[in-house]
Amino acid sequence: MEMENLEIGGYQIAPGETRSIELAAAKLYTDTEICIPVHVMRGKKPGPNLFVSAAVHGDELNGIEIIRRLIQLKTLKVTAGSLILVPMVNVYGVLNQSRYMPDRRDLNRSFPGSPRGSLAGRVANLFLEEIVSHCEYGIDLHTGAVHRSNLPQIRADLSDAETKELAEVFNVPVILNSDLRDGSLREASIDLDTRILLYEAGEALRFNELSIRAGVKGVLNVLQHLGMVKRKQGRKKSITPFTANTSSWVRANSSGIVHDLKHLGDQVSKGTPLAEIGSPFGEVMDTVVAHKPGIIIGKQNIPLVQEGDAMFHIAFFSESDSEVAETIDAMHESLAPDHQPGSP
Ligand SMILES: [Zn+2]
């Protein structure tokens, strides 16, 4: 089979070629050119095309670092198909250290957009036309919002068997079967028959080492599964992810100062105390409790709450929760920054 050049932003990328290109987006009003950086690695053999995108929300930085490490990884050689890495989709938001576009729209609610739409709609459309439309698969990297951390997790439409398989291959402890949001990159990708995983880990405007390592490893697992890279020697230990079909936030019933009793990845039962809310004078006014058994997959980090604030995001599982907690422990152990094999 004759392999063709891949054309992105007017650049031609030949089979076997690796190059960085700049995808021109709307200028700033200072007349400064703005480009979305794209790094393409093409194998010599035919195979699937996969994009990995980050910073669709401009303040979500873990994904930028995950892609930077993938590009720097000397052992990563794409032999078949194409890997298209886009570390900063909302490049305007990255400049402003903001989740949003300069027009205050959320890029991840602006898909599919159009070339004559709002600024957000134009960037969404550019990304769909130049990147997503070439790809059978995609991985979109996200983090929690500002002051909210997420346990490393994959969100995907598990009603599709191949998407479910890829979600498991990525190999983080928790998979959340999640509904599509109108206007998201994920929804627009599925409309183009691109299977897509959403990776959520850590919080905005911070690097979280565990989340970054789990993300790098997850992308490599998917590349290997799709036959795009040489199979590694030896068998790697993998974890069995747990799938949650539902999740919900536990909210504060009073305003005050928060003392956390439970943390990300902790297993909880119905009635487990999650945090105490105290007054400035010291007395505990309220104890926040879990309403159903599950695992804490997200939490807010500011130790101050107003009544009604979302505090803990809990995923509900059908499997035994103690096993979920063990799986999370296993991931922490294998990816911990200070982990030295054989050390106590
Ligand atoms: Zn996000």
Coordinates of C-alpha atoms and ligand atoms in Angstrom, one line a residue:
M1 CA 0.0 0.0 0.0
E2 CA 1.4 3.4 -1.0
M3 CA 1.4 5.8 1.9
E4 CA 0.6 9.4 1.3
N5 CA 1.8 12.6 2.8
L6 CA -0.1 13.9 5.7
E7 CA -1.1 17.5 5.3
I8 CA -1.5 19.7 8.4
G9 CA -1.7 23.5 8.2
G10 CA -0.4 23.5 4.6
Y11 CA 2.7 21.4 5.6
Q12 CA 3.4 18.0 4.0
I13 CA 4.7 15.3 6.3
A14 CA 6.0 12.2 4.6
P15 CA 5.9 8.7 6.0
G16 CA 8.8 8.1 8.4
E17 CA 9.2 11.8 9.0
T18 CA 9.1 13.6 12.4
R19 CA 8.7 17.3 12.6
S20 CA 7.3 20.2 14.6
I21 CA 4.9 22.5 12.8
E22 CA 3.0 25.7 13.7
L23 CA -0.7 25.9 12.9
A24 CA -1.6 29.5 12.4
A25 CA -4.6 30.8 14.5
A26 CA -6.0 34.3 14.8
K27 CA -3.4 37.0 15.5
L28 CA -3.4 38.9 18.8
Y29 CA -4.6 42.6 18.5
T30 CA -1.0 43.6 19.1
D31 CA -0.4 42.2 15.5
T32 CA 1.5 39.2 17.1
E33 CA 1.2 35.9 15.2
I34 CA -0.4 33.1 17.2
C35 CA 0.3 29.5 16.3
I36 CA -0.8 26.2 17.8
P37 CA 2.3 24.0 18.2
V38 CA 2.0 20.6 16.6
H39 CA 4.6 17.8 16.7
V40 CA 4.1 14.9 14.3
M41 CA 5.8 11.5 14.3
R42 CA 5.1 9.3 11.3
G43 CA 6.0 5.7 11.0
K44 CA 7.2 4.2 7.7
K45 CA 4.5 1.5 7.8
P46 CA 0.7 2.0 7.4
G47 CA -1.2 2.2 10.7
P48 CA -3.7 4.3 12.6
N49 CA -3.4 8.0 13.3
L50 CA -3.7 9.1 16.9
F51 CA -3.8 12.6 18.3
V52 CA -2.9 13.5 21.8
S53 CA -4.1 17.0 22.8
A54 CA -3.6 19.1 26.0
A55 CA -4.7 22.5 27.3
V56 CA -8.0 22.6 25.5
H57 CA -8.5 24.4 28.9
G58 CA -5.6 26.8 28.9
D59 CA -4.8 26.5 32.6
E60 CA -4.6 22.6 32.6
L61 CA -0.8 22.1 32.5
N62 CA -0.2 18.4 33.3
G63 CA -1.0 17.4 29.7
I64 CA 1.5 19.9 28.3
E65 CA 4.2 18.2 30.4
I66 CA 3.0 14.7 29.4
I67 CA 3.4 15.7 25.8
R68 CA 6.7 17.4 26.4
R69 CA 8.1 14.2 28.0
L70 CA 6.7 12.0 25.2
I71 CA 8.6 14.2 22.6
Q72 CA 11.8 14.0 24.6
L73 CA 11.5 10.2 25.2
K74 CA 14.4 8.7 23.2
T75 CA 12.9 5.3 23.3
L76 CA 9.7 6.4 21.6
K77 CA 9.9 5.5 17.9
V78 CA 6.6 5.4 15.9
T79 CA 7.0 2.6 13.4
A80 CA 3.4 2.5 12.0
G81 CA 0.8 5.1 11.6
S82 CA 1.1 8.7 12.8
L83 CA 1.2 10.3 16.3
I84 CA 0.1 13.9 16.3
L85 CA 0.9 15.7 19.5
V86 CA -0.8 19.1 20.3
P87 CA 0.4 20.3 23.7
M88 CA -1.5 23.6 23.7
V89 CA -4.8 23.6 21.8
N90 CA -6.1 26.7 23.6
V91 CA -2.9 28.6 23.2
Y92 CA -4.6 31.9 24.1
G93 CA -5.7 30.5 27.4
V94 CA -2.2 29.2 28.1
L95 CA -0.8 32.8 27.5
N96 CA -3.4 34.1 30.0
Q97 CA -3.1 31.1 32.4
S98 CA -6.8 30.8 32.0
R99 CA -9.2 28.0 31.3
Y100 CA -11.1 30.1 28.8
M101 CA -10.6 31.7 25.4
P102 CA -10.0 35.5 25.3
D103 CA -13.7 35.9 24.3
R104 CA -14.6 34.2 27.6
R105 CA -15.9 31.1 25.9
D106 CA -15.0 27.6 27.0
L107 CA -13.3 26.0 24.0
N108 CA -14.5 22.6 25.1
R109 CA -18.1 23.8 24.6
S110 CA -17.4 25.4 21.3
F111 CA -17.0 22.4 19.0
P112 CA -17.5 21.8 16.1
G113 CA -17.4 25.5 15.6
S114 CA -17.0 27.1 12.1
P115 CA -14.5 29.2 10.2
R116 CA -16.8 32.2 10.5
G117 CA -17.9 31.7 14.1
S118 CA -16.6 33.2 17.3
L119 CA -12.9 33.0 18.1
A120 CA -13.5 29.9 20.2
G121 CA -15.5 28.4 17.4
R122 CA -12.8 29.1 14.8
V123 CA -10.1 27.5 17.0
A124 CA -12.4 24.5 17.5
N125 CA -13.0 24.2 13.8
L126 CA -9.3 24.6 12.9
F127 CA -8.4 21.8 15.4
L128 CA -11.1 19.5 14.0
E129 CA -10.2 20.1 10.4
E130 CA -6.5 20.0 10.6
I131 CA -6.0 17.4 13.4
V132 CA -9.0 15.3 14.4
S133 CA -10.2 14.7 10.9
H134 CA -7.0 12.8 10.1
C135 CA -7.2 10.5 13.2
E136 CA -9.0 7.3 14.0
Y137 CA -8.1 7.8 17.7
G138 CA -7.5 10.6 20.1
I139 CA -6.5 11.2 23.7
D140 CA -7.5 14.5 25.3
L141 CA -5.6 15.4 28.4
H142 CA -7.3 17.4 31.2
T143 CA -6.9 18.2 34.9
G144 CA -9.3 19.3 37.6
A145 CA -10.2 23.0 37.8
V146 CA -8.2 25.6 39.8
H147 CA -8.0 24.4 43.5
R148 CA -9.6 21.1 42.6
S149 CA -7.6 17.9 42.2
N150 CA -8.6 14.7 40.3
L151 CA -7.3 11.2 40.9
P152 CA -5.9 9.9 37.6
Q153 CA -8.9 8.6 35.7
I154 CA -10.1 8.0 32.1
R155 CA -13.5 9.2 31.0
A156 CA -15.0 7.6 27.9
D157 CA -18.1 6.4 26.2
L158 CA -17.9 2.7 27.2
S159 CA -20.9 1.7 25.1
D160 CA -18.4 1.5 22.3
A161 CA -16.4 -1.8 22.7
E162 CA -13.1 -0.5 21.2
T163 CA -13.2 2.7 23.2
K164 CA -13.8 0.6 26.3
E165 CA -10.8 -1.6 25.4
L166 CA -8.5 1.4 24.9
A167 CA -9.7 2.9 28.2
E168 CA -8.6 -0.3 30.0
V169 CA -5.3 -0.4 28.1
F170 CA -4.5 3.1 29.2
N171 CA -4.3 1.5 32.7
V172 CA -5.2 3.9 35.4
P173 CA -7.2 2.6 38.4
V174 CA -10.6 4.3 37.6
I175 CA -12.6 4.6 34.4
L176 CA -15.7 6.7 34.5
N177 CA -18.3 6.0 31.9
S178 CA -19.3 9.5 31.1
D179 CA -22.1 11.1 29.0
L180 CA -21.1 13.4 26.2
R181 CA -21.2 17.1 26.8
D182 CA -22.6 19.3 24.1
G183 CA -20.0 21.1 22.2
S184 CA -17.0 19.1 23.6
L185 CA -14.1 18.0 21.6
R186 CA -15.0 14.5 22.6
E187 CA -18.5 14.8 21.1
A188 CA -17.2 16.4 17.9
S189 CA -14.6 13.6 17.5
I190 CA -17.1 10.8 17.9
D191 CA -19.2 12.5 15.1
L192 CA -16.1 12.2 12.9
D193 CA -15.7 8.5 13.9
T194 CA -12.6 9.2 16.0
R195 CA -12.6 7.1 19.1
I196 CA -11.5 9.3 22.0
L197 CA -10.4 8.9 25.6
L198 CA -10.4 11.8 28.1
Y199 CA -7.6 11.6 30.7
E200 CA -8.3 13.7 33.9
A201 CA -5.6 14.0 36.5
G202 CA -4.3 16.6 39.0
E203 CA -5.3 20.2 39.2
A204 CA -5.1 23.3 37.1
L205 CA -2.0 25.5 37.1
R206 CA 0.1 22.8 38.9
F207 CA 2.3 19.9 37.8
N208 CA 1.4 16.7 39.7
E209 CA 4.2 14.2 39.2
L210 CA 2.1 11.1 39.7
S211 CA -0.5 12.3 37.2
I212 CA 2.2 13.2 34.6
R213 CA 3.8 9.8 34.9
A214 CA 0.5 7.9 34.7
G215 CA -0.4 10.0 31.6
V216 CA 2.9 9.3 29.8
K217 CA 2.6 5.6 30.6
G218 CA -1.0 5.5 29.5
V219 CA -0.3 7.1 26.1
L220 CA 2.6 4.6 25.6
N221 CA 0.3 1.7 26.5
V222 CA -2.3 2.8 23.9
L223 CA 0.5 3.3 21.2
Q224 CA 1.7 -0.2 21.9
H225 CA -1.8 -1.7 21.9
L226 CA -2.5 0.0 18.5
G227 CA 0.7 -1.5 17.0
M228 CA 2.2 2.0 16.4
V229 CA 5.4 1.3 18.3
K230 CA 7.6 -1.7 18.8
R231 CA 6.4 -4.1 21.4
K232 CA 8.5 -3.7 24.6
Q233 CA 10.4 -6.7 25.8
G234 CA 9.0 -8.6 28.7
R235 CA 5.6 -8.3 30.3
K236 CA 4.7 -5.2 32.2
K237 CA 2.6 -5.4 35.3
S238 CA -0.8 -4.0 34.7
I239 CA -3.6 -3.1 37.0
T240 CA -7.3 -4.0 36.5
P241 CA -9.1 -0.7 36.3
F242 CA -12.5 -0.3 38.0
T243 CA -15.4 1.1 36.1
A244 CA -17.9 3.6 37.6
N245 CA -21.1 4.4 35.8
T246 CA -22.1 7.2 38.2
S247 CA -20.4 9.8 40.3
S248 CA -21.5 12.9 42.3
W249 CA -20.2 15.7 44.3
V250 CA -20.8 16.0 48.1
R251 CA -21.5 19.6 49.0
A252 CA -21.0 21.6 52.2
N253 CA -24.1 22.1 54.3
S254 CA -22.6 25.0 56.2
S255 CA -19.9 27.6 55.7
G256 CA -16.6 27.6 57.5
I257 CA -13.1 26.3 57.8
V258 CA -12.4 22.8 56.5
H259 CA -10.5 20.0 58.2
D260 CA -10.2 17.1 55.7
L261 CA -10.6 13.6 57.1
K262 CA -10.4 11.8 53.8
H263 CA -8.2 12.3 50.7
L264 CA -8.1 11.5 46.9
G265 CA -8.2 7.8 46.3
D266 CA -9.7 7.0 49.7
Q267 CA -12.5 4.5 49.8
V268 CA -15.6 5.6 51.7
S269 CA -18.9 3.9 52.9
K270 CA -22.3 5.4 53.4
G271 CA -21.9 7.8 56.4
T272 CA -18.1 7.9 56.3
P273 CA -17.0 11.4 57.7
L274 CA -15.2 13.2 54.9
A275 CA -14.4 16.5 56.5
E276 CA -15.3 18.7 59.5
I277 CA -16.4 22.3 59.0
G278 CA -15.5 24.5 61.9
S279 CA -16.2 28.1 62.9
P280 CA -13.4 30.7 63.2
F281 CA -13.8 30.3 67.0
G282 CA -12.9 26.6 66.9
E283 CA -16.0 24.6 67.4
V284 CA -17.0 22.0 64.8
M285 CA -20.3 23.0 63.3
D286 CA -20.8 20.2 60.8
T287 CA -19.4 17.0 59.6
V288 CA -19.6 16.3 55.8
V289 CA -20.4 12.6 55.2
A290 CA -20.5 10.3 52.1
H291 CA -24.0 9.4 51.0
K292 CA -23.1 6.2 49.1
P293 CA -20.1 3.9 49.1
G294 CA -17.4 4.7 46.6
I295 CA -13.9 6.2 46.0
I296 CA -12.9 9.8 46.2
I297 CA -11.9 10.8 42.6
G298 CA -11.9 14.6 43.0
K299 CA -11.7 17.1 45.8
Q300 CA -11.5 20.8 46.3
N301 CA -8.3 21.9 48.0
I302 CA -9.2 25.3 49.6
P303 CA -9.8 24.8 53.3
L304 CA -12.6 27.3 53.3
V305 CA -16.1 26.6 52.1
Q306 CA -19.4 28.4 51.7
E307 CA -22.6 26.4 52.2
G308 CA -23.4 24.7 48.9
D309 CA -19.7 24.4 47.7
A310 CA -18.8 21.1 46.0
M311 CA -16.2 19.4 48.3
F312 CA -15.7 15.7 47.3
H313 CA -16.3 14.0 44.0
I314 CA -17.2 10.4 44.6
A315 CA -17.4 7.6 42.0
F316 CA -19.7 4.7 42.8
F317 CA -18.6 1.2 41.9
S318 CA -20.3 -2.1 41.5
E319 CA -17.1 -4.0 42.4
S320 CA -15.8 -4.3 45.9
D321 CA -14.4 -1.0 46.9
S322 CA -11.5 -2.4 48.9
E323 CA -10.1 -3.8 45.6
V324 CA -10.4 -0.4 44.0
A325 CA -8.4 1.1 46.9
E326 CA -5.8 -1.6 46.5
T327 CA -5.5 -0.9 42.8
I328 CA -5.0 2.8 43.6
D329 CA -2.3 1.9 46.1
A330 CA -0.6 -0.2 43.5
M331 CA -0.5 2.7 41.0
H332 CA 0.9 5.1 43.7
E333 CA 3.6 2.6 44.5
S334 CA 4.7 2.0 40.9
L335 CA 4.6 5.6 39.9
A336 CA 5.6 7.5 43.1
P337 CA 8.4 10.0 42.3
D338 CA 10.5 8.7 45.2
H339 CA 10.0 5.0 44.4
Q340 CA 13.2 3.0 44.2
P341 CA 12.7 -0.6 43.3
G342 CA 14.0 -2.7 46.2
S343 CA 14.1 0.1 48.7
P344 CA 12.0 0.0 51.8
Ligands
ZN1 ZN -10.4 20.5 31.2

